[in-house]
C-alpha positions as a printed NumPy array, in Angstrom:
array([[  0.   ,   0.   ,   0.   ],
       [  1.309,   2.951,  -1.32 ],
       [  0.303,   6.846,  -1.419],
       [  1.189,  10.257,  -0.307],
       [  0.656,  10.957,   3.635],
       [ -2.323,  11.051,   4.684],
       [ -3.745,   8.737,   1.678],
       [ -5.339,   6.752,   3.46 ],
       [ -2.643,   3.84 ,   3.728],
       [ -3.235,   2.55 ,   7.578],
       [ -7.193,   3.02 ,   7.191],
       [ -7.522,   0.602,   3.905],
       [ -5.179,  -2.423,   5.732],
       [ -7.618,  -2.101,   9.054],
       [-10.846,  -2.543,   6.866],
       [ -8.82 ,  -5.833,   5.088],
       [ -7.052,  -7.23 ,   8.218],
       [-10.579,  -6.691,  10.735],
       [-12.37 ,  -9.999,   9.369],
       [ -9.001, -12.269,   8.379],
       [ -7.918, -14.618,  10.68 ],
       [ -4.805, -13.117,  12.317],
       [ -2.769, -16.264,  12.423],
       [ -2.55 , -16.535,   7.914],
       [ -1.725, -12.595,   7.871],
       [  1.011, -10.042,   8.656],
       [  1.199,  -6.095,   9.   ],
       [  4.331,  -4.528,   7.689],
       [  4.947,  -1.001,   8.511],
       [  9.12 ,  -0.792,   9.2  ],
       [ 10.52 ,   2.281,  10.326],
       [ 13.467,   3.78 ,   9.062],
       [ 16.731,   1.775,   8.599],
       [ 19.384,   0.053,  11.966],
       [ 22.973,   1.264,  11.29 ],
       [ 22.987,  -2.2  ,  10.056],
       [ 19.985,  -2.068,   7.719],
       [ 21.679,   0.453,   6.019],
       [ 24.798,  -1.433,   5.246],
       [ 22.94 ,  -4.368,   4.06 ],
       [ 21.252,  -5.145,   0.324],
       [ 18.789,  -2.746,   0.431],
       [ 15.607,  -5.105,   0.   ],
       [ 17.079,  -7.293,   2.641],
       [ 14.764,  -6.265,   5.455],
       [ 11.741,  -6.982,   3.494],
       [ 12.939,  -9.945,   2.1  ],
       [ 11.823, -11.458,   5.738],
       [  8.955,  -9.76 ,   5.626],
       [  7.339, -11.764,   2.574],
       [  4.595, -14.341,   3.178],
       [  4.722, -17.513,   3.935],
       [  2.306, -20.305,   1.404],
       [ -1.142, -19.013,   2.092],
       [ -0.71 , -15.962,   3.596],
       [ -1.059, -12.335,   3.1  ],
       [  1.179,  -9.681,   3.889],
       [  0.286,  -5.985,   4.013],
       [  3.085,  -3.613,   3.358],
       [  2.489,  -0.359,   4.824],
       [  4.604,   1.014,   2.621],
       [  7.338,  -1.067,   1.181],
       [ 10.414,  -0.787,  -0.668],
       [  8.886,   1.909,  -2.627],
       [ 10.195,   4.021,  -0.072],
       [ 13.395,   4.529,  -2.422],
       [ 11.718,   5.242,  -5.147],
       [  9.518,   8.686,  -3.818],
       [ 10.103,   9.136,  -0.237],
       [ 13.742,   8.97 ,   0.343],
       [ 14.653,  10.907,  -2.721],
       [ 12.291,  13.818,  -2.381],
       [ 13.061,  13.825,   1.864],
       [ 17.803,  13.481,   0.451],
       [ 17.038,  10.179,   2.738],
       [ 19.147,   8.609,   0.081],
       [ 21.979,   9.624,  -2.551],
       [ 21.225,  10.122,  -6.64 ],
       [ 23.528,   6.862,  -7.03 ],
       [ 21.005,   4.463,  -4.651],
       [ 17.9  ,   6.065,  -6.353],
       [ 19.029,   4.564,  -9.772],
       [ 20.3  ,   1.372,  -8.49 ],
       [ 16.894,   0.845,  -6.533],
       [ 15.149,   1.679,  -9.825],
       [ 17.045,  -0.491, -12.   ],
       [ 16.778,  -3.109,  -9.559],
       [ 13.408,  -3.713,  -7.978],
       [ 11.452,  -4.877, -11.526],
       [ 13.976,  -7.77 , -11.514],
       [ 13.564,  -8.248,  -7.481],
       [  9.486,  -8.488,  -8.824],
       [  9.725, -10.968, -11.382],
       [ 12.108, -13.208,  -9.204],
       [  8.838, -13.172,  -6.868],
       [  6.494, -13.391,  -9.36 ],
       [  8.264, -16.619, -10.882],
       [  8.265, -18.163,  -7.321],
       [  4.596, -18.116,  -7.274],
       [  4.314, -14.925,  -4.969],
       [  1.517, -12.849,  -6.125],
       [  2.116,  -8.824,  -5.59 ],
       [ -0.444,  -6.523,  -5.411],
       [  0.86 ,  -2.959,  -5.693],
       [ -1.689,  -0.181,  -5.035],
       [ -1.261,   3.776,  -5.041],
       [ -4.001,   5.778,  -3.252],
       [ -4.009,   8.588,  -4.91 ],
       [ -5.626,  12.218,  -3.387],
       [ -5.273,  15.62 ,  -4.117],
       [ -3.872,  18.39 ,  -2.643],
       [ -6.877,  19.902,  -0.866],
       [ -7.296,  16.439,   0.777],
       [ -4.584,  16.02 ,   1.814],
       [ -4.477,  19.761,   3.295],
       [ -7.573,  18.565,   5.07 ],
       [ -6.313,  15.781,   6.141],
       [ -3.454,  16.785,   7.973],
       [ -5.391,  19.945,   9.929],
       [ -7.838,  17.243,  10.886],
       [ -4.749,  15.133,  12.509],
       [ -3.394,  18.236,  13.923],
       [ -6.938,  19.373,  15.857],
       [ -7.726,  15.825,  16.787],
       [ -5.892,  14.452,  20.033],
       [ -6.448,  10.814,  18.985],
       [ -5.045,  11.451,  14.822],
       [ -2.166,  13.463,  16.474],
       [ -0.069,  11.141,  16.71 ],
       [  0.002,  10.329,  13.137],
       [  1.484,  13.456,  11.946],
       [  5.563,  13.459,  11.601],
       [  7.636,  16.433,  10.14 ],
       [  8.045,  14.117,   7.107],
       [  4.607,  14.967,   6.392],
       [  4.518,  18.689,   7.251],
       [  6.696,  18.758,   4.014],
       [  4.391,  16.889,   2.059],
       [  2.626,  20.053,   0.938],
       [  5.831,  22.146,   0.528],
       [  7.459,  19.612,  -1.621],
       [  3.901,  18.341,  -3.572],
       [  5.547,  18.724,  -7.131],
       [  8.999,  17.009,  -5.946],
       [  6.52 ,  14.241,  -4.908],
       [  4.771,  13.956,  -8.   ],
       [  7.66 ,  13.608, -10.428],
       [  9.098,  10.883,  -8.451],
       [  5.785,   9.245,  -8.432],
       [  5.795,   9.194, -11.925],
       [  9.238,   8.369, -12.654],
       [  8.343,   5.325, -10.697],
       [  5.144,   4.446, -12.394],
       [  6.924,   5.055, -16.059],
       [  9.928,   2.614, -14.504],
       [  8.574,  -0.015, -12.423],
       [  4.783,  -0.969, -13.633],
       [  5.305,  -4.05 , -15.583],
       [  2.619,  -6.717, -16.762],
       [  3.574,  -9.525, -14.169],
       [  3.578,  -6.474, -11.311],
       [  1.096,  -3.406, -12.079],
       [  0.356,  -0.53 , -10.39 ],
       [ -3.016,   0.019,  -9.284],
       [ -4.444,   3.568,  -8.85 ],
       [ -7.098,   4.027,  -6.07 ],
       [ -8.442,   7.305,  -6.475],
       [ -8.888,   8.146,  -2.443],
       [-10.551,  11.083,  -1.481],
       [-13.455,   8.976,  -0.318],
       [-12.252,   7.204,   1.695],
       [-14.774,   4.831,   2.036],
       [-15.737,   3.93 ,  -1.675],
       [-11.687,   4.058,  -2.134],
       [-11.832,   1.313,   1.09 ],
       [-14.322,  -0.634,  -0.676],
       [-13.283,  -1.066,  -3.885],
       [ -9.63 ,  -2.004,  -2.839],
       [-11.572,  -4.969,  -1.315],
       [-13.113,  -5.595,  -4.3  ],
       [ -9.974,  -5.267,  -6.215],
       [ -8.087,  -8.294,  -4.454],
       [-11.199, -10.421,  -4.48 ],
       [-11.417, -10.503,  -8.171],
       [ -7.829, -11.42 ,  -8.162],
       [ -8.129, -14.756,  -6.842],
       [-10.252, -18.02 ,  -7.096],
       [-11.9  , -19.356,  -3.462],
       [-14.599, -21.327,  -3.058],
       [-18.171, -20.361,  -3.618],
       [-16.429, -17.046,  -5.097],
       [-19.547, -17.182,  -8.001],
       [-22.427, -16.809,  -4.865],
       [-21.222, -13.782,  -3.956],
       [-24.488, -11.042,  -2.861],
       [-22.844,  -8.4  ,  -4.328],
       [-20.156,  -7.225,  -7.727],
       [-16.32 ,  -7.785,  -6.891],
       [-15.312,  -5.974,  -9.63 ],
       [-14.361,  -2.986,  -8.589],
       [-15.39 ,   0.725, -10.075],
       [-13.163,   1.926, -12.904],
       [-13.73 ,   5.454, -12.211],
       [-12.033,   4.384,  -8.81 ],
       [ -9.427,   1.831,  -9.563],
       [ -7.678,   1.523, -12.112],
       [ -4.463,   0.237, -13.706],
       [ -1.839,   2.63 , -14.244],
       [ -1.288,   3.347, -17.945],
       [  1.922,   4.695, -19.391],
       [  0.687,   8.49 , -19.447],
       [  1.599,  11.199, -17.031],
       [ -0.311,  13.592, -18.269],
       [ -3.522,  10.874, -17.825],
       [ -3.499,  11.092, -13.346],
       [ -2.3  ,  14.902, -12.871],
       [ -4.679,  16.206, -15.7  ],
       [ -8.016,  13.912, -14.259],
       [ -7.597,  14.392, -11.368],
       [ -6.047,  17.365,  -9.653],
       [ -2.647,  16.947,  -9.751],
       [ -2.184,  13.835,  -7.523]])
């Protein structure tokens, strides 16, 4: 689960992980690198973080740290950037070709929102704890943001690994149709008695397509 702060990240893996049972699932959400992390492979600490046969893992945020975060917040030099980019389709197919099925989605809100969003955190006692000075730059720095998001998209969406827009300033029809998203992914039984649609809304997901002018121009610059 990826997205700008304040996307709506944390809120989409609760509504998954409420109903699964806890002992076939796993929350991810690592915080920034050990002195010894850092002088490690860089996708080593999430390479023992993948599932196990028959589970799910939910990455609150992933390795795709390297590819907007760190670079727009200097959290990591020009040189790792490209090696991270070069690198992580090949890390994907290597998973892919092991039977590991990766589901890679970008909530995606606009600027306003996200404004909102963070003055809501601010004048709430209970949300304040979820607002860092990483995000307080995440207005400042909106357009540094956005061309790393797209140089990611244009570099690492690839048929066996997709990205998957969720357009998510409702939150709850974004929540929703995530759900619906992975459903229609898989086969389980009595999947075809289902009371209601599992595919999800194209106006609300939707697979990434090779265009930057296609998000920023639709939808406010996201």
């Amino acid at each position: 689960f990826e997205g700008r702060d304040a996307a709506g990240k944390g809120g989409n893996i609760r509504r998954f992980s409420e109903h699964l049972n806890p002992r076939s699932m796993n929350l991810v959400a690592l915080t920034k690198p050990t002195e010894v992390e850092q002088g490690q492979w860089y996708f080593q600490r999430y390479i023992k973080e993948l599932s196990n046969s028959g589970e799910i893992v939910f990455f609150d945020r992933s390795w795709y740290n390297r590819a907007v975060v760190e670079p727009v917040m200097g959290f990591c030099t020009d040189e790792q950037y490209k090696r991270f980019i070069l690198q992580v389709p090949e890390f994907e197919h290597m998973l892919y070709e092991d039977g590991v099925t990766i589901i890679k989605f970008w909530f995606s809100i606009t600027k306003e929102e996200q404004k909102a969003r963070f003055e809501s955190r601010l004048e709430t006692p209970l949300k304040r704890w979820k607002f860092s000075p990483v995000d307080q730059k995440g207005q400042e720095l909106w357009d540094k943001y956005t061309y790393y998001k797209e140089q990611m998209f244009g570099k690492t969406h690839t048929n066996y690994c997709p990205w998957i827009i969720v357009k998510a300033n409702d939150k709850k029809a974004a929540r929703l149709e995530t759900i619906r998203y992975v459903l229609s992914q898989f086969d389980y039984p009595e999947k075809d008695k289902a009371l209601t649609t599992l595919l999800p809304d194209p106006n609300i997901v939707m697979r990434y397509f090779r265009s930057a002018i296609h998000l920023d121009y639709t939808y406010g610059k996201n």
